[in-house]
Amino acid sequence: MTRAASFLVGWSTGRLPDVRRLADRLRVPTSALLFGLRLWAGVCLALYLSFWLQLENPSWAGASAAIVSQPHLGAALRKGWFRLVGTVVGAVAIVVLAACFPQQRVGFLLGLAFWGAGCAFMATLLRNFASYSAALAGYTAAIVASDLLGATGGANGEVFMLAVSRASEICVGIVCAGLVMAMTDFGDAPSRLAKEMAALATEILARLVATLSGSGEGPAESRRIGFDLARRIGALDAVMDEASGESYEVRYHLRELEAASTGLLRALSAWRRVAVHLDQLPGEQGRHEIGQVAHSFPSELTAQTPGATTTAQTDPTRLRMSCAAAVRGLMAMPCSTPSAKLVADEAARSLLALRRALGGLLVLTDSAQPGRAGRPVRRPVADYAPSLLNAARAFVAIAAVELLWVVTAWPNGAFAVAFAAIALTLFSARPDQAYAITMMFMVGAAITTVLAAIANFALLPQMTSFAGLCLVIGLVLVPAGVLMTRPWLPPVSVALTATFIPLLGPANQMSYNTLAFYNVALAIFVGLAVAALAFRLLPPLSADFRVRRLLGRTLRELRRLASNRLRPTSEAWEGRIYSYLQALPEQTQPAARSDLLSALVVGNAVIRLRPVAGRFDLDQELAGALDAVVQGSPAAAFERLVEVDGKLAAVARTTPGLRVRDRARGNILVLSETLAQHKTYFESSPP
């Protein structure tokens, strides 16, 4: 009895938290259930319209409605819009391809493989839903080709009507899903974007104030916080895309919002420069200069603490005015040393950038705010190598499935080509997880095959109405929609929604052909298996290799800037480095990120020093220091920068341009400290 009691006590105390965690994970939120119902309603509406319009293959309408549906309204609408664009482009491409190779089977199939490779290339270069649109253009062509071609890849001459038919079916599904989502979900992406931007602005401001007041974290913790904030700022891009899908006003002000995101990065970078500089100063000197700068801040700014987003959200205009007043105070503050001027200037740059970020937040909170319409600023491509590798992989894999199809004369071979193209173009945009996602997608397709077989051969033959068909579909799609909102195995739940309707094959006149069903299932598995094998045999570039390439490219461009062969503005240089920073893999070590940001600091310092050197006849001295940077000798550069600083200090203080000289000496100090701190990187030879 004692043993039993002790066992029960041990089990209850040790297992009860696990049971509670399991219960929490199994609990279905209302929002998840509502999304599952929306997904089901969108698919049913698409199938009903397809039956009513007597479209040739209603399953593509239902599948498109299922794929387009997303838990968030903005994501669903943007995905639907870009799917429309990709569908039209893919349909036009297959018509043009058939016109170029009317009686040439080999030329047509090679052209299809090249088109898939080109779409995989663009899907890697583009971002968010634009990347999805490029991938869709690739596999839409393969979907149309799956009905256009015979058993061995011979065109049947009905390409135009088939392209129109498939495009119409897909568009019906997209429109139906969008209607259901728009009528049942009001969306919250703009408010989520405003909340996150306000939180980030307040967090950066609070960290800056804490650093200047001497209560900041240690160097290691400060670096960790900086990298976490940079990751959150990078994630704003996807939320902006969603918000622009929900609101025309957000889409109209997209340029201001992207400028606000860049402003947050600038503010973060300036705060980190202050923190790094103060960490390197002796204690007494650091406290003295911190006290000088901190006293010039208004009380409203010094009262900000991390997590307190109320002021930034409710009254961004007032906070912007406080930032502007603080900047004026910093600019007017007398600084006795270059170090003090550095701290004051970088604090002012951080506050100016935060003011710009708050201007973007003002756009979200005040609909009457004027803005500038236009396209977002285009940033340079960080690295073409991953895109080229994805294109080569897609071409080889699609051509291999086409060869298998032609050799075996498999009636469903074209369907295998379509699913190989889907995986290769869609998943290649996430190179580090492409193989794992494809394998999980195959697991989801296997589960879907079992569910579709039960529905097709056990349930649907008992149903005689469209309502019965909808009921059977809902038994699978509603739980699949709920799973899509959960963080568990998302590729599996996406596979459930994407492959269930094609496997079910709903039509006006249902046929329950076992052989045809398993042929379609086998085609899906063969296409996905070839894609997984391609990702395995031609793996994406490793994270370390991509990091080395990005760091090497950054160093080469920095040396071109130092040698005056590259002449960007400070804003253009920042945009270039920020694009490289966003292209770094998630596994990048903090040291590599820090090296990349050091190139940003050095480049900005060089750009700011050049006009000052020309004004005070120090071009030759500065050129000697920059030549040392070009040749990878930070120690020699440091010595020459000391000479430049000495000559600036020797200029009489009564000579006009005192503030300019003090600011230049601060930039020299930033440049010297950064070169010394990242000496190994600046001495390296880029690959």
XYZ file of C-alpha atoms in Angstrom:
687
model
C 0.000 0.000 0.000
C 2.848 2.333 0.836
C 4.559 1.550 -2.453
C 1.354 2.214 -4.372
C 0.807 5.505 -2.592
C 4.388 6.637 -3.144
C 4.105 5.648 -6.791
C 0.931 7.675 -7.217
C 2.458 10.665 -5.453
C 5.600 10.482 -7.584
C 3.581 10.071 -10.758
C 1.270 12.965 -9.913
C 4.079 15.318 -8.964
C 6.345 14.342 -11.847
C 3.783 13.795 -14.591
C 1.107 16.343 -13.825
C 3.025 19.296 -15.315
C 3.635 17.192 -18.450
C -0.060 16.373 -18.685
C -0.945 20.038 -18.269
C 1.545 21.058 -20.965
C 0.096 18.409 -23.262
C -3.430 19.641 -22.519
C -2.366 23.204 -23.252
C -0.884 22.145 -26.571
C -3.995 20.164 -27.502
C -6.362 23.000 -26.597
C -7.741 24.544 -29.802
C -8.015 28.354 -29.749
C -11.161 29.903 -31.171
C -9.152 31.747 -33.833
C -7.640 28.466 -35.062
C -11.057 26.832 -35.318
C -12.448 29.849 -37.162
C -9.617 29.664 -39.672
C -10.313 25.988 -40.255
C -13.950 26.839 -40.971
C -12.917 29.676 -43.325
C -10.602 27.342 -45.178
C -13.375 24.795 -45.571
C -15.905 27.434 -46.684
C -13.507 28.859 -49.293
C -12.835 25.432 -50.815
C -16.540 24.539 -50.877
C -17.438 27.858 -52.539
C -14.720 27.345 -55.169
C -15.961 23.825 -55.930
C -19.583 24.981 -56.119
C -18.765 27.734 -58.631
C -16.605 25.329 -60.636
C -19.449 22.818 -60.829
C -21.932 25.544 -61.734
C -19.634 26.940 -64.443
C -18.932 23.346 -65.570
C -15.180 23.856 -65.537
C -13.133 20.946 -66.813
C -11.129 20.199 -63.653
C -12.763 21.670 -60.511
C -10.143 20.115 -58.246
C -7.615 22.819 -59.207
C -10.082 25.491 -58.086
C -10.538 23.783 -54.717
C -6.806 23.172 -54.314
C -6.020 26.819 -55.125
C -8.542 28.029 -52.545
C -6.954 25.745 -49.949
C -3.392 26.856 -50.749
C -4.202 30.570 -50.778
C -6.036 30.538 -47.428
C -3.834 31.833 -44.605
C -4.499 32.372 -40.891
C -4.054 36.143 -41.335
C -6.241 38.164 -43.698
C -3.402 40.271 -45.100
C -1.304 37.203 -45.852
C -4.248 35.530 -47.590
C -5.060 38.558 -49.749
C -1.435 39.237 -50.688
C -0.834 35.566 -51.408
C -3.974 35.464 -53.542
C -2.923 38.538 -55.505
C 0.560 37.225 -56.186
C -0.870 33.808 -57.027
C -3.062 35.478 -59.638
C -0.016 37.178 -61.127
C 2.037 33.992 -61.080
C -0.799 31.981 -62.620
C -1.211 34.366 -65.531
C 2.549 34.547 -66.126
C 2.884 30.753 -66.023
C -0.057 30.243 -68.387
C 1.336 32.771 -70.867
C 4.780 31.155 -70.627
C 3.471 27.692 -71.519
C 1.542 29.097 -74.489
C 4.665 30.861 -75.765
C 6.733 27.736 -75.187
C 4.307 25.582 -77.156
C 4.318 28.147 -79.972
C 8.132 28.091 -80.112
C 8.316 24.271 -80.201
C 5.097 23.154 -81.919
C 6.369 19.766 -83.119
C 9.564 19.387 -81.093
C 9.054 17.280 -77.989
C 12.652 17.532 -76.775
C 12.774 21.296 -77.260
C 9.462 21.754 -75.438
C 10.496 19.634 -72.445
C 13.895 21.317 -72.201
C 12.176 24.690 -72.431
C 9.864 23.674 -69.571
C 12.883 22.653 -67.472
C 14.620 25.956 -68.252
C 11.472 27.872 -67.289
C 11.305 26.034 -63.959
C 14.981 26.825 -63.369
C 14.439 30.505 -64.127
C 11.486 30.671 -61.735
C 13.530 28.956 -59.001
C 16.240 31.571 -59.587
C 13.784 34.457 -59.194
C 12.029 32.848 -56.221
C 15.354 32.895 -54.372
C 16.101 36.517 -55.250
C 12.679 37.950 -54.393
C 11.172 38.224 -50.930
C 7.944 37.231 -49.208
C 4.929 36.830 -51.496
C 6.791 38.064 -54.579
C 9.016 34.999 -54.156
C 5.893 32.840 -53.982
C 4.594 34.420 -57.196
C 7.819 33.553 -59.042
C 7.631 29.958 -57.814
C 3.982 29.763 -58.844
C 4.779 30.946 -62.371
C 7.128 27.973 -62.622
C 4.829 25.225 -61.483
C 1.711 26.671 -63.120
C 3.427 26.039 -66.445
C 4.102 22.463 -65.331
C 0.447 22.028 -64.241
C -0.816 23.194 -67.637
C 1.759 20.964 -69.314
C 0.500 17.969 -67.309
C -2.798 18.157 -69.259
C -1.250 19.402 -72.494
C 1.169 16.527 -73.048
C 0.442 12.919 -73.866
C 1.876 9.821 -72.220
C 5.346 10.417 -73.670
C 5.478 14.199 -73.752
C 3.907 14.957 -77.107
C 1.944 18.209 -77.399
C -1.706 17.890 -78.475
C -2.217 21.345 -79.992
C -4.819 22.577 -77.489
C -2.395 24.561 -75.427
C -4.257 27.880 -75.499
C -7.610 26.518 -74.346
C -5.969 24.349 -71.701
C -4.004 27.314 -70.387
C -7.162 29.427 -70.228
C -9.053 26.594 -68.544
C -6.425 25.921 -65.860
C -5.874 29.621 -65.231
C -9.638 30.128 -64.881
C -9.932 27.276 -62.392
C -7.047 28.571 -60.314
C -8.392 32.129 -60.392
C -11.841 30.943 -59.268
C -10.228 29.290 -56.250
C -8.203 32.383 -55.409
C -11.189 34.733 -55.643
C -13.414 32.452 -53.566
C -10.841 32.079 -50.806
C -10.257 35.847 -50.780
C -13.995 36.572 -50.565
C -14.521 34.210 -47.659
C -11.521 35.608 -45.766
C -12.484 39.236 -46.444
C -16.098 38.727 -45.320
C -15.260 36.801 -42.145
C -11.980 38.350 -40.957
C -11.275 42.070 -40.551
C -7.521 41.583 -40.120
C -5.130 43.087 -37.594
C -1.816 43.333 -39.467
C -1.612 47.180 -39.352
C -2.199 47.198 -35.603
C 0.330 44.382 -35.091
C 2.842 46.293 -37.181
C 2.243 49.499 -35.209
C 2.576 47.671 -31.900
C 5.859 45.995 -32.875
C 7.348 49.182 -34.326
C 6.421 51.090 -31.173
C 7.927 48.356 -29.005
C 11.167 48.383 -30.999
C 11.466 52.186 -30.951
C 10.871 52.288 -27.210
C 13.291 49.435 -26.581
C 16.116 51.083 -28.549
C 15.454 54.455 -26.907
C 15.447 52.865 -23.468
C 18.737 51.047 -24.175
C 20.326 54.280 -25.380
C 19.190 56.152 -22.272
C 20.413 53.325 -20.013
C 23.816 53.306 -21.708
C 24.179 57.075 -21.383
C 23.079 57.030 -17.744
C 25.667 54.377 -16.872
C 23.113 51.669 -16.022
C 23.423 49.650 -19.211
C 24.231 45.942 -19.438
C 27.681 44.468 -19.860
C 29.291 44.128 -23.296
C 28.217 40.512 -23.891
C 24.600 41.075 -22.842
C 24.428 44.344 -24.762
C 25.666 42.571 -27.902
C 23.063 39.821 -27.466
C 20.281 42.396 -27.061
C 21.482 44.217 -30.181
C 21.382 41.072 -32.311
C 17.924 40.170 -31.007
C 16.630 43.653 -31.851
C 18.157 43.425 -35.340
C 16.359 40.098 -35.880
C 13.034 41.624 -34.814
C 13.542 44.603 -37.128
C 14.228 42.228 -40.022
C 10.968 40.388 -39.256
C 9.004 43.630 -39.805
C 9.310 43.121 -43.554
C 6.867 40.204 -43.598
C 4.368 42.044 -41.366
C 4.532 45.070 -43.700
C 3.679 42.795 -46.599
C 0.652 41.463 -44.713
C -0.458 44.951 -43.666
C -0.236 46.222 -47.250
C -2.561 43.383 -48.251
C -5.184 44.492 -45.731
C -5.005 48.256 -46.120
C -4.646 50.531 -49.127
C -3.363 53.283 -46.838
C -0.492 51.066 -45.694
C 0.293 50.198 -49.305
C 0.293 53.900 -50.194
C 2.680 54.703 -47.331
C 4.918 51.687 -47.880
C 7.927 53.884 -48.667
C 7.618 55.643 -45.303
C 7.261 52.322 -43.492
C 10.376 50.887 -45.110
C 12.207 54.106 -44.246
C 10.999 53.663 -40.654
C 12.385 50.110 -40.591
C 15.725 51.407 -41.864
C 15.556 54.153 -39.239
C 15.232 51.543 -36.502
C 18.338 49.786 -37.828
C 20.241 53.083 -37.903
C 19.166 53.908 -34.366
C 20.230 50.457 -33.213
C 23.600 50.767 -34.960
C 24.277 54.200 -33.442
C 23.360 52.961 -29.949
C 25.755 50.014 -30.348
C 28.555 52.376 -31.390
C 27.990 54.415 -28.227
C 27.931 51.278 -26.070
C 31.085 49.818 -27.641
C 32.972 53.099 -27.323
C 32.017 53.637 -23.691
C 33.004 50.050 -22.836
C 36.530 50.802 -24.060
C 36.966 54.028 -22.069
C 38.582 54.206 -18.630
C 36.023 54.365 -15.844
C 36.352 58.007 -14.770
C 36.564 59.375 -18.312
C 33.594 57.292 -19.396
C 31.419 58.437 -16.489
C 32.303 62.082 -17.104
C 31.366 61.947 -20.797
C 28.227 59.929 -20.091
C 27.142 62.583 -17.600
C 27.684 65.362 -20.113
C 25.437 63.735 -22.703
C 22.756 62.339 -20.411
C 22.007 65.757 -18.853
C 20.892 67.149 -22.242
C 18.013 64.652 -22.607
C 14.409 65.747 -21.901
C 12.697 63.997 -19.018
C 10.199 62.353 -21.374
C 13.015 60.401 -23.051
C 14.786 59.410 -19.857
C 11.498 58.027 -18.505
C 11.245 55.410 -21.286
C 11.723 51.793 -20.232
C 11.719 48.543 -22.267
C 8.193 47.287 -22.849
C 6.536 50.662 -22.241
C 5.030 51.187 -25.693
C 2.212 53.474 -24.562
C 3.875 56.783 -25.389
C 5.166 55.642 -28.788
C 1.782 54.199 -29.775
C -0.587 56.794 -28.371
C 1.389 59.963 -29.052
C 4.278 59.417 -31.498
C 4.165 63.113 -32.451
C 5.040 64.180 -28.922
C 7.857 61.658 -28.732
C 9.217 62.864 -32.075
C 9.283 66.427 -30.767
C 11.178 65.261 -27.685
C 13.717 63.468 -29.887
C 14.173 66.613 -31.987
C 14.675 68.741 -28.851
C 17.256 66.261 -27.559
C 19.118 66.368 -30.871
C 19.247 70.166 -30.761
C 20.634 69.985 -27.250
C 23.274 67.467 -28.241
C 24.350 69.535 -31.231
C 24.699 72.680 -29.092
C 26.510 70.917 -26.258
C 30.187 71.927 -25.934
C 32.474 68.891 -26.068
C 35.970 69.108 -24.672
C 37.298 65.885 -26.210
C 36.799 63.930 -29.455
C 35.429 61.085 -27.340
C 32.669 63.296 -25.940
C 31.872 64.560 -29.430
C 31.667 60.982 -30.679
C 29.180 60.032 -27.965
C 27.084 63.145 -28.553
C 27.044 62.722 -32.344
C 26.153 59.032 -32.245
C 23.427 59.672 -29.672
C 22.058 62.416 -31.922
C 22.139 60.077 -34.949
C 20.271 57.443 -32.966
C 17.593 59.932 -31.924
C 17.257 61.297 -35.472
C 16.795 57.749 -36.774
C 14.226 57.055 -34.062
C 12.399 60.231 -35.048
C 12.200 58.913 -38.605
C 10.960 55.553 -37.332
C 8.283 57.300 -35.269
C 7.231 59.106 -38.454
C 6.485 55.705 -39.974
C 4.553 54.753 -36.847
C 2.575 57.992 -37.199
C 1.478 56.826 -40.654
C -0.104 53.745 -39.074
C -1.824 55.587 -36.225
C -3.016 58.651 -38.165
C -4.753 57.880 -41.468
C -4.775 61.575 -42.436
C -0.975 61.713 -42.410
C 0.370 62.854 -45.821
C 2.767 60.511 -47.540
C 4.753 59.865 -50.674
C 3.373 57.288 -53.056
C 5.853 55.256 -55.027
C 7.752 52.038 -55.156
C 9.937 50.975 -52.242
C 13.668 51.556 -52.542
C 15.360 48.684 -54.339
C 18.377 47.279 -52.527
C 21.247 45.430 -54.200
C 21.248 41.637 -54.372
C 23.488 40.302 -51.629
C 24.657 37.116 -53.384
C 23.657 35.444 -56.641
C 25.311 32.097 -55.851
C 22.344 30.508 -53.949
C 19.951 31.538 -56.735
C 22.184 30.080 -59.448
C 22.538 26.812 -57.537
C 18.765 26.576 -57.054
C 18.229 27.192 -60.770
C 20.719 24.475 -61.734
C 19.136 22.020 -59.298
C 15.627 22.722 -60.591
C 16.698 22.254 -64.214
C 18.438 18.919 -63.552
C 15.627 17.504 -61.403
C 12.763 18.565 -63.696
C 14.646 17.228 -66.731
C 15.217 13.930 -64.882
C 11.489 13.497 -64.148
C 10.681 14.388 -67.760
C 13.138 11.729 -68.968
C 11.555 9.162 -66.640
C 8.145 10.116 -67.984
C 9.175 9.794 -71.642
C 11.043 6.507 -71.148
C 8.317 4.763 -69.139
C 5.340 6.311 -71.019
C 3.696 6.734 -67.609
C 0.249 8.320 -68.041
C 0.675 10.332 -64.821
C 4.291 11.296 -65.452
C 3.330 14.875 -66.246
C 1.681 15.115 -62.815
C 4.981 14.008 -61.256
C 6.732 16.785 -63.214
C 4.247 19.290 -61.799
C 4.847 18.269 -58.164
C 8.615 18.134 -58.658
C 8.421 21.701 -59.988
C 6.241 22.734 -57.020
C 8.764 21.479 -54.462
C 11.858 22.666 -56.316
C 10.635 26.203 -56.954
C 8.676 26.746 -53.746
C 11.029 25.263 -51.153
C 14.289 26.466 -52.712
C 13.537 29.946 -51.333
C 14.409 28.514 -47.891
C 17.725 26.817 -48.631
C 18.659 25.816 -45.090
C 15.373 23.948 -44.534
C 14.556 22.879 -48.127
C 15.349 19.172 -47.728
C 13.666 18.887 -44.319
C 10.571 20.734 -45.555
C 10.310 18.470 -48.617
C 10.547 15.348 -46.448
C 7.907 16.678 -44.060
C 5.746 17.551 -47.045
C 6.069 13.935 -48.212
C 4.938 12.750 -44.780
C 1.934 15.047 -45.036
C 1.196 13.747 -48.536
C 1.309 10.153 -47.228
C -1.185 11.006 -44.486
C -3.347 12.802 -47.030
C -3.305 9.758 -49.337
C -4.748 7.601 -46.552
C -7.406 10.185 -45.690
C -8.291 10.767 -49.344
C -8.577 7.004 -49.955
C -10.982 6.665 -47.011
C -13.012 9.626 -48.251
C -12.997 8.498 -51.880
C -13.868 4.839 -51.461
C -15.679 4.657 -48.122
C -17.499 7.944 -47.559
C -18.210 9.668 -50.872
C -19.984 6.702 -52.518
C -22.572 7.017 -49.723
C -23.142 10.705 -50.490
C -25.514 11.826 -53.239
C -25.429 15.600 -52.866
C -23.017 18.514 -52.882
C -23.690 19.003 -49.165
C -22.436 15.482 -48.535
C -19.278 16.216 -50.516
C -18.696 19.361 -48.449
C -19.214 17.418 -45.226
C -16.577 14.864 -46.203
C -14.143 17.591 -47.229
C -14.719 19.411 -43.951
C -13.766 16.343 -41.931
C -10.213 16.755 -43.259
C -9.822 20.456 -44.056
C -11.142 21.901 -40.785
C -8.618 19.976 -38.629
C -5.898 20.699 -41.205
C -6.702 24.405 -40.976
C -6.469 24.253 -37.194
C -3.054 22.580 -37.464
C -1.839 25.296 -39.859
C -2.181 27.848 -37.066
C -0.107 25.760 -34.659
C 3.706 25.706 -34.640
C 3.858 21.902 -34.864
C 5.129 20.488 -38.143
C 3.714 23.203 -40.430
C 4.840 21.500 -43.726
C 2.696 18.484 -42.808
C -0.443 20.566 -42.339
C 0.288 22.537 -45.534
C 0.605 19.233 -47.422
C -2.771 18.157 -46.023
C -4.482 21.223 -47.449
C -2.513 21.333 -50.721
C -2.816 17.686 -51.828
C -6.155 16.545 -50.406
C -8.368 18.083 -53.103
C -6.182 16.939 -56.077
C -6.173 13.409 -54.643
C -9.910 13.485 -54.008
C -10.549 14.704 -57.559
C -14.093 16.119 -57.099
C -16.043 16.466 -60.341
C -19.614 16.916 -61.573
C -19.662 13.217 -62.376
C -17.629 11.480 -59.699
C -15.717 8.339 -60.673
C -14.168 6.034 -58.108
C -11.289 4.510 -60.033
C -8.842 2.855 -57.653
C -6.060 2.556 -60.231
C -6.344 6.210 -61.273
C -6.335 7.327 -57.618
C -3.161 5.470 -56.741
C -1.516 6.583 -59.988
C -2.080 10.216 -58.948
C -0.784 9.475 -55.434
C 2.287 7.767 -56.869
C 2.924 10.720 -59.185
C 2.854 13.095 -56.208
C 5.305 10.921 -54.301
C 7.652 10.488 -57.257
C 7.733 14.248 -57.895
C 8.389 15.041 -54.230
C 10.948 12.219 -53.914
C 12.924 13.483 -56.905
C 12.875 16.999 -55.421
C 14.086 15.668 -52.044
C 16.827 13.655 -53.773
C 17.873 16.760 -55.706
C 18.108 18.770 -52.480
C 20.192 15.944 -51.000
C 22.549 15.406 -53.939
C 22.886 19.123 -54.756
C 22.606 20.596 -51.254
C 22.307 24.333 -50.736
C 25.452 26.282 -50.046
C 26.465 25.847 -46.429
C 25.794 28.668 -44.002
C 29.529 29.128 -43.314
C 30.295 29.387 -47.027
C 27.554 31.972 -47.589
C 28.752 33.980 -44.593
C 32.325 33.975 -45.918
C 31.111 35.119 -49.338
C 29.073 37.973 -47.861
C 31.894 39.095 -45.578
C 34.355 38.893 -48.470
C 32.094 40.905 -50.770
C 31.586 43.513 -48.065
C 35.328 43.821 -47.496
C 36.009 44.187 -51.228
C 33.412 46.942 -51.532
C 34.763 48.677 -48.436
C 38.230 48.711 -49.977
C 36.802 50.077 -53.218
C 35.148 52.817 -51.170
C 38.426 53.557 -49.365
C 40.284 53.769 -52.692
C 37.608 56.159 -54.027
C 36.541 53.741 -56.772
C 33.120 53.432 -55.138
C 31.392 56.669 -54.134
C 28.078 55.959 -52.437
C 26.249 58.314 -50.154
C 26.076 57.393 -46.503
C 22.450 56.340 -46.941
C 23.269 54.160 -49.962
C 26.143 52.507 -48.108
C 23.902 51.759 -45.145
C 21.233 50.284 -47.432
C 23.838 48.052 -49.069
C 25.158 46.723 -45.755
C 21.651 46.259 -44.342
C 20.728 44.094 -47.351
C 23.813 41.958 -46.707
C 22.917 41.766 -43.025
C 19.427 40.476 -43.843
C 20.926 37.901 -46.234
C 23.032 36.310 -43.485
C 21.789 32.808 -42.544
C 20.105 32.299 -39.199
C 23.048 30.175 -38.013
C 25.515 33.056 -38.432
C 27.772 33.503 -35.426
C 27.628 36.846 -33.556
C 31.278 37.551 -34.457
C 30.480 37.420 -38.183
C 27.514 39.760 -37.772
C 29.726 42.101 -35.782
C 32.341 42.074 -38.570
C 29.697 43.003 -41.119
C 28.461 45.875 -38.970
C 32.053 47.044 -38.490
C 32.294 47.510 -42.267
C 29.194 49.724 -42.032
C 30.861 51.879 -39.361
C 34.157 52.165 -41.239
C 32.453 53.006 -44.538
C 30.324 55.721 -42.954
C 33.362 57.213 -41.226
C 35.289 57.308 -44.520
C 32.373 58.989 -46.319
C 32.091 61.648 -43.595
C 35.846 62.326 -43.368
C 36.522 62.918 -47.054
C 34.880 66.389 -47.364
C 36.457 67.512 -44.071
C 39.919 66.486 -45.280
C 39.410 68.493 -48.460
C 38.294 71.541 -46.508
C 41.389 71.588 -44.261
C 43.971 70.414 -46.836
C 44.415 66.970 -45.324
C 43.619 64.926 -48.434
C 47.115 63.443 -48.670
C 47.233 62.401 -45.015
C 43.758 60.836 -45.128
C 44.581 59.113 -48.429
C 47.616 57.488 -46.764
C 45.406 56.111 -43.970
C 42.815 54.834 -46.413
C 45.495 53.216 -48.581
C 46.517 51.227 -45.527
C 42.874 50.111 -45.143
C 42.830 49.058 -48.808
C 46.001 47.007 -48.341
C 44.662 45.274 -45.238
C 46.942 46.945 -42.690
C 44.819 48.311 -39.799
C 47.922 49.051 -37.710
C 49.384 51.335 -40.387
C 45.988 52.950 -40.898
C 45.759 53.635 -37.158
C 49.155 55.382 -37.153
C 48.211 57.624 -40.071
C 44.825 58.418 -38.530
C 46.642 59.611 -35.400
C 48.574 62.025 -37.610
C 45.369 63.323 -39.209
C 43.818 63.772 -35.764
C 46.887 65.637 -34.544
C 46.788 68.064 -37.453
C 43.093 68.735 -36.884
C 43.764 69.326 -33.180
C 46.602 71.740 -34.052
C 44.258 74.066 -35.951
C 43.536 77.120 -33.854
C 40.128 76.963 -32.161
C 39.384 80.446 -33.431
C 39.584 79.176 -37.002
C 36.084 78.753 -38.532
C 34.774 75.179 -38.608
C 35.454 74.153 -35.009
C 32.360 71.941 -34.775
C 33.202 70.298 -38.091
C 36.718 69.516 -36.884
C 35.463 68.140 -33.568
C 32.982 65.942 -35.398
C 35.733 64.757 -37.768
C 37.946 63.876 -34.807
C 35.062 61.866 -33.385
C 34.776 59.999 -36.691
C 38.531 59.348 -36.644
C 38.131 57.902 -33.169
C 35.276 55.638 -34.357
C 37.345 54.544 -37.338
C 40.429 53.808 -35.231
C 38.505 51.861 -32.587
C 36.632 49.791 -35.151
C 39.803 48.923 -37.094
C 41.507 47.880 -33.877
C 38.559 45.864 -32.559
C 38.075 43.950 -35.853
C 41.726 43.813 -36.867
C 41.557 40.171 -38.003
C 38.678 40.850 -40.384
C 40.221 43.930 -41.976
C 43.543 42.132 -42.418
C 41.951 39.152 -44.179
C 41.960 38.501 -47.914
C 38.394 38.206 -49.280
C 37.650 34.987 -51.234
